[in-house]
Coordinates of C-alpha atoms in Angstrom, one line a residue:
X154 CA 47.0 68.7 77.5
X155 CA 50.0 66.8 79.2
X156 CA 49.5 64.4 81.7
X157 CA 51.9 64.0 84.8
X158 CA 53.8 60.5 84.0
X159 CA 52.0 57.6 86.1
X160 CA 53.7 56.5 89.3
X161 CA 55.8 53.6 88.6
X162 CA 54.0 50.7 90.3
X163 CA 53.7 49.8 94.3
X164 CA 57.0 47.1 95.6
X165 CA 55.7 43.7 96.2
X166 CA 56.0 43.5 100.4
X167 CA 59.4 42.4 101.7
X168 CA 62.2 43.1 102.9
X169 CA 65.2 44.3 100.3
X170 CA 68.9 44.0 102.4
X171 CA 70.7 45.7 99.6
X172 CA 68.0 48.9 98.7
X173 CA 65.7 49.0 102.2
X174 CA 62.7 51.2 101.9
X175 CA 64.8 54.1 104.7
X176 CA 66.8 55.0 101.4
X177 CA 64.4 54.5 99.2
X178 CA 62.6 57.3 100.0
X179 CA 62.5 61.2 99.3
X180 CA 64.9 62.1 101.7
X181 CA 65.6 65.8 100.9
X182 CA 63.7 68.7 101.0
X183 CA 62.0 70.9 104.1
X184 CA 61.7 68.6 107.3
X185 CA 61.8 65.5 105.1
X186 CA 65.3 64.2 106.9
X187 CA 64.7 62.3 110.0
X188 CA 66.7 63.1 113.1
X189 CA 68.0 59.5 112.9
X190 CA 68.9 59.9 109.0
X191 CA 70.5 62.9 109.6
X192 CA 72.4 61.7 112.6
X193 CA 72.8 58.5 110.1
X194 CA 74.2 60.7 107.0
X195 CA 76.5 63.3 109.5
X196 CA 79.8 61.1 109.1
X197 CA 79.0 60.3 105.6
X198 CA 78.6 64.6 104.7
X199 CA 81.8 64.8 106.9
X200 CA 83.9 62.5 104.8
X201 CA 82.8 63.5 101.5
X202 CA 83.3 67.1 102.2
X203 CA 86.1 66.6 104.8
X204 CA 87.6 63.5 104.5
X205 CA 89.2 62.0 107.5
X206 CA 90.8 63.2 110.8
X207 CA 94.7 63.2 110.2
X208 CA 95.4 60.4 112.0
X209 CA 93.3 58.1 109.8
X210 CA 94.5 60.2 106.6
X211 CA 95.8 57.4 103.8
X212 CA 95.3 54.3 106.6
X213 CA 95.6 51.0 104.5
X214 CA 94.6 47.1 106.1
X215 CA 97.7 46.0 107.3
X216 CA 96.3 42.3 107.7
X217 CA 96.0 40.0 104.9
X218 CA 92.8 38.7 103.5
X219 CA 93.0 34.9 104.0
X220 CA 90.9 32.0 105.8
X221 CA 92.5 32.9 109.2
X222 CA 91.9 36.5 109.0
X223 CA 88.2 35.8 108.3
X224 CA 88.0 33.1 111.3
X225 CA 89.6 35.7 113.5
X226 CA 87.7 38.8 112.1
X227 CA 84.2 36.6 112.3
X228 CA 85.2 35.9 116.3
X229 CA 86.4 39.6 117.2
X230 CA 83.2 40.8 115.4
X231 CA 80.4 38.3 117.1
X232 CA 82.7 39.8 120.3
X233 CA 82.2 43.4 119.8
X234 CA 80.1 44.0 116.6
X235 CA 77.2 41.5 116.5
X236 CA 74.6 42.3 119.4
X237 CA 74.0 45.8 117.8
X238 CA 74.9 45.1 114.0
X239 CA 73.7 41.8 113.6
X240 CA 75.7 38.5 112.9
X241 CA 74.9 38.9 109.1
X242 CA 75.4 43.0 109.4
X243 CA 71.9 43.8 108.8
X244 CA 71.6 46.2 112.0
X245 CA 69.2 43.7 113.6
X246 CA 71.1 42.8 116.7
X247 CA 69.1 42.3 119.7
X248 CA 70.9 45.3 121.8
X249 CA 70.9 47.4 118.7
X250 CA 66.8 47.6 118.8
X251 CA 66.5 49.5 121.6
X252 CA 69.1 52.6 119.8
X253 CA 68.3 55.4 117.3
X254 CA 69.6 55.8 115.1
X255 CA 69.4 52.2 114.4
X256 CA 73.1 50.6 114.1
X257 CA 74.2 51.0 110.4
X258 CA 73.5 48.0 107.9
X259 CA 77.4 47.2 107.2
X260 CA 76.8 44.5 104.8
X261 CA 74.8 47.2 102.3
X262 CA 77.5 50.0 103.3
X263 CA 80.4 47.9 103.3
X264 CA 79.9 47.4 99.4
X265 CA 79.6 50.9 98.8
X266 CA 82.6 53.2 97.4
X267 CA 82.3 54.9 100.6
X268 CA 83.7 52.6 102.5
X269 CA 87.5 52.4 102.1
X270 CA 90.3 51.7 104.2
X271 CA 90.7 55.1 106.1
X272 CA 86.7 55.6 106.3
X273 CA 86.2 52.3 107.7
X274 CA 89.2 52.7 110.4
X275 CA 88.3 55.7 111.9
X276 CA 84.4 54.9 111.9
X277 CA 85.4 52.1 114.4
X278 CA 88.1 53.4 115.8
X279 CA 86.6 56.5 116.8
X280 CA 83.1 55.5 117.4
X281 CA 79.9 57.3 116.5
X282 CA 80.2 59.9 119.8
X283 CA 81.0 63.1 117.4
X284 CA 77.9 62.1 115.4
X285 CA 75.1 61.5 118.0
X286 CA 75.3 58.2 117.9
X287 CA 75.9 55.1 120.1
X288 CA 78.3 53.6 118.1
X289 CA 80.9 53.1 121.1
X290 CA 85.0 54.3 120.2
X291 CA 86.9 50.9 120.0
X292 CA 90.2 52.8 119.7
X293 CA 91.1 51.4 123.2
X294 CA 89.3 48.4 123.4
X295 CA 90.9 46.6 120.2
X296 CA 94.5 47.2 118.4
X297 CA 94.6 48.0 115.2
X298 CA 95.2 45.0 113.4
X299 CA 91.9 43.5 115.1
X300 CA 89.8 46.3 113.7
X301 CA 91.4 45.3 110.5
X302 CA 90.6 41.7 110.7
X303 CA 86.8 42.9 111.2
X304 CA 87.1 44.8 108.1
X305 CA 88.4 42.0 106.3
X306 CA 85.6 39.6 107.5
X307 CA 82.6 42.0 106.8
X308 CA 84.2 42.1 103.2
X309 CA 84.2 38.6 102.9
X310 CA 80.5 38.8 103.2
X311 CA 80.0 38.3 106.6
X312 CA 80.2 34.5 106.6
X313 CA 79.6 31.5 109.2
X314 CA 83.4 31.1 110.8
X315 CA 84.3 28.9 113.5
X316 CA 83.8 30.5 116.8
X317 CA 81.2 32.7 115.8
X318 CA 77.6 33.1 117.0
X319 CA 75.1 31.0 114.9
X320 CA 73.4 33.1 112.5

């Protein structure tokens, strides 16, 4: 007789950033998908099956990655991006505790292959509104070359810049 393969040990307790237990488990299958992962997964489905609206089709950085572009992303993102998505992008901002789902965790996603140029632009731009989400459009609220510079600044890893909120 065959035995079933033992189940691979318990985690020690503790938080993982880059693996956190919400993707860790079995997501799939009959009413195993939370609302909030769905809502969570419904731009992601989108652009893999999709890609993006026309207007964001091919969009490239037009700022260059530098010192100064990091100082002025890390400012324009403790301005707009921080209370929901945390100063370290973890999703643990104070005003995003009260929303579901909770804000993304850009410094996981922002590492993924996901997360290019025109996916990144029209997820801010745009907002989470077509997806049930609270993600607010910033479209009107910022130009283009200041979402860029947040880009640039949660690819540098999110780091302590001058004029940012403390950490």
């Amino acid at each position: 007789q065959s035995r079933p393969p033992a189940a691979p040990p318990a985690s020690p307790p503790g938080v993982d950033f880059w693996a956190p237990d919400w993707m860790m488990r079995e997501l799939w299958g009959p009413d195993r998908m939370s609302k909030s992962m769905h809502v969570r997964m419904l731009r992601h489905m989108t652009f893999m099956n999709y890609g993006v609206p026309r207007e964001y089709e091919g969009a490239r950085s037009t700022v260059v990655p530098s010192p100064e572009t990091t100082v002025a992303g890390g400012k324009l993102y403790g301005e707009h991006c921080a209370s929901c998505h945390g100063r370290s992008g973890l999703g643990d901002g104070d005003a995003g505790r009260a929303l579901s789902p909770s804000p993304a965790l850009l410094a996981f996603m922002v590492r993924r292959p996901i997360s290019v140029d025109e996916y990144l632009l029209w997820s801010i731009a745009e907002g989470g509104k077509a997806f049930d989400s609270e993600m607010p459009a910033f479209k009107d609220k910022l130009k283009p070359d200041d979402i860029w510079r947040i880009v640039a600044y949660m690819r540098a890893g999110f780091p302590v810049t001058e004029g940012a909120a403390p950490r």
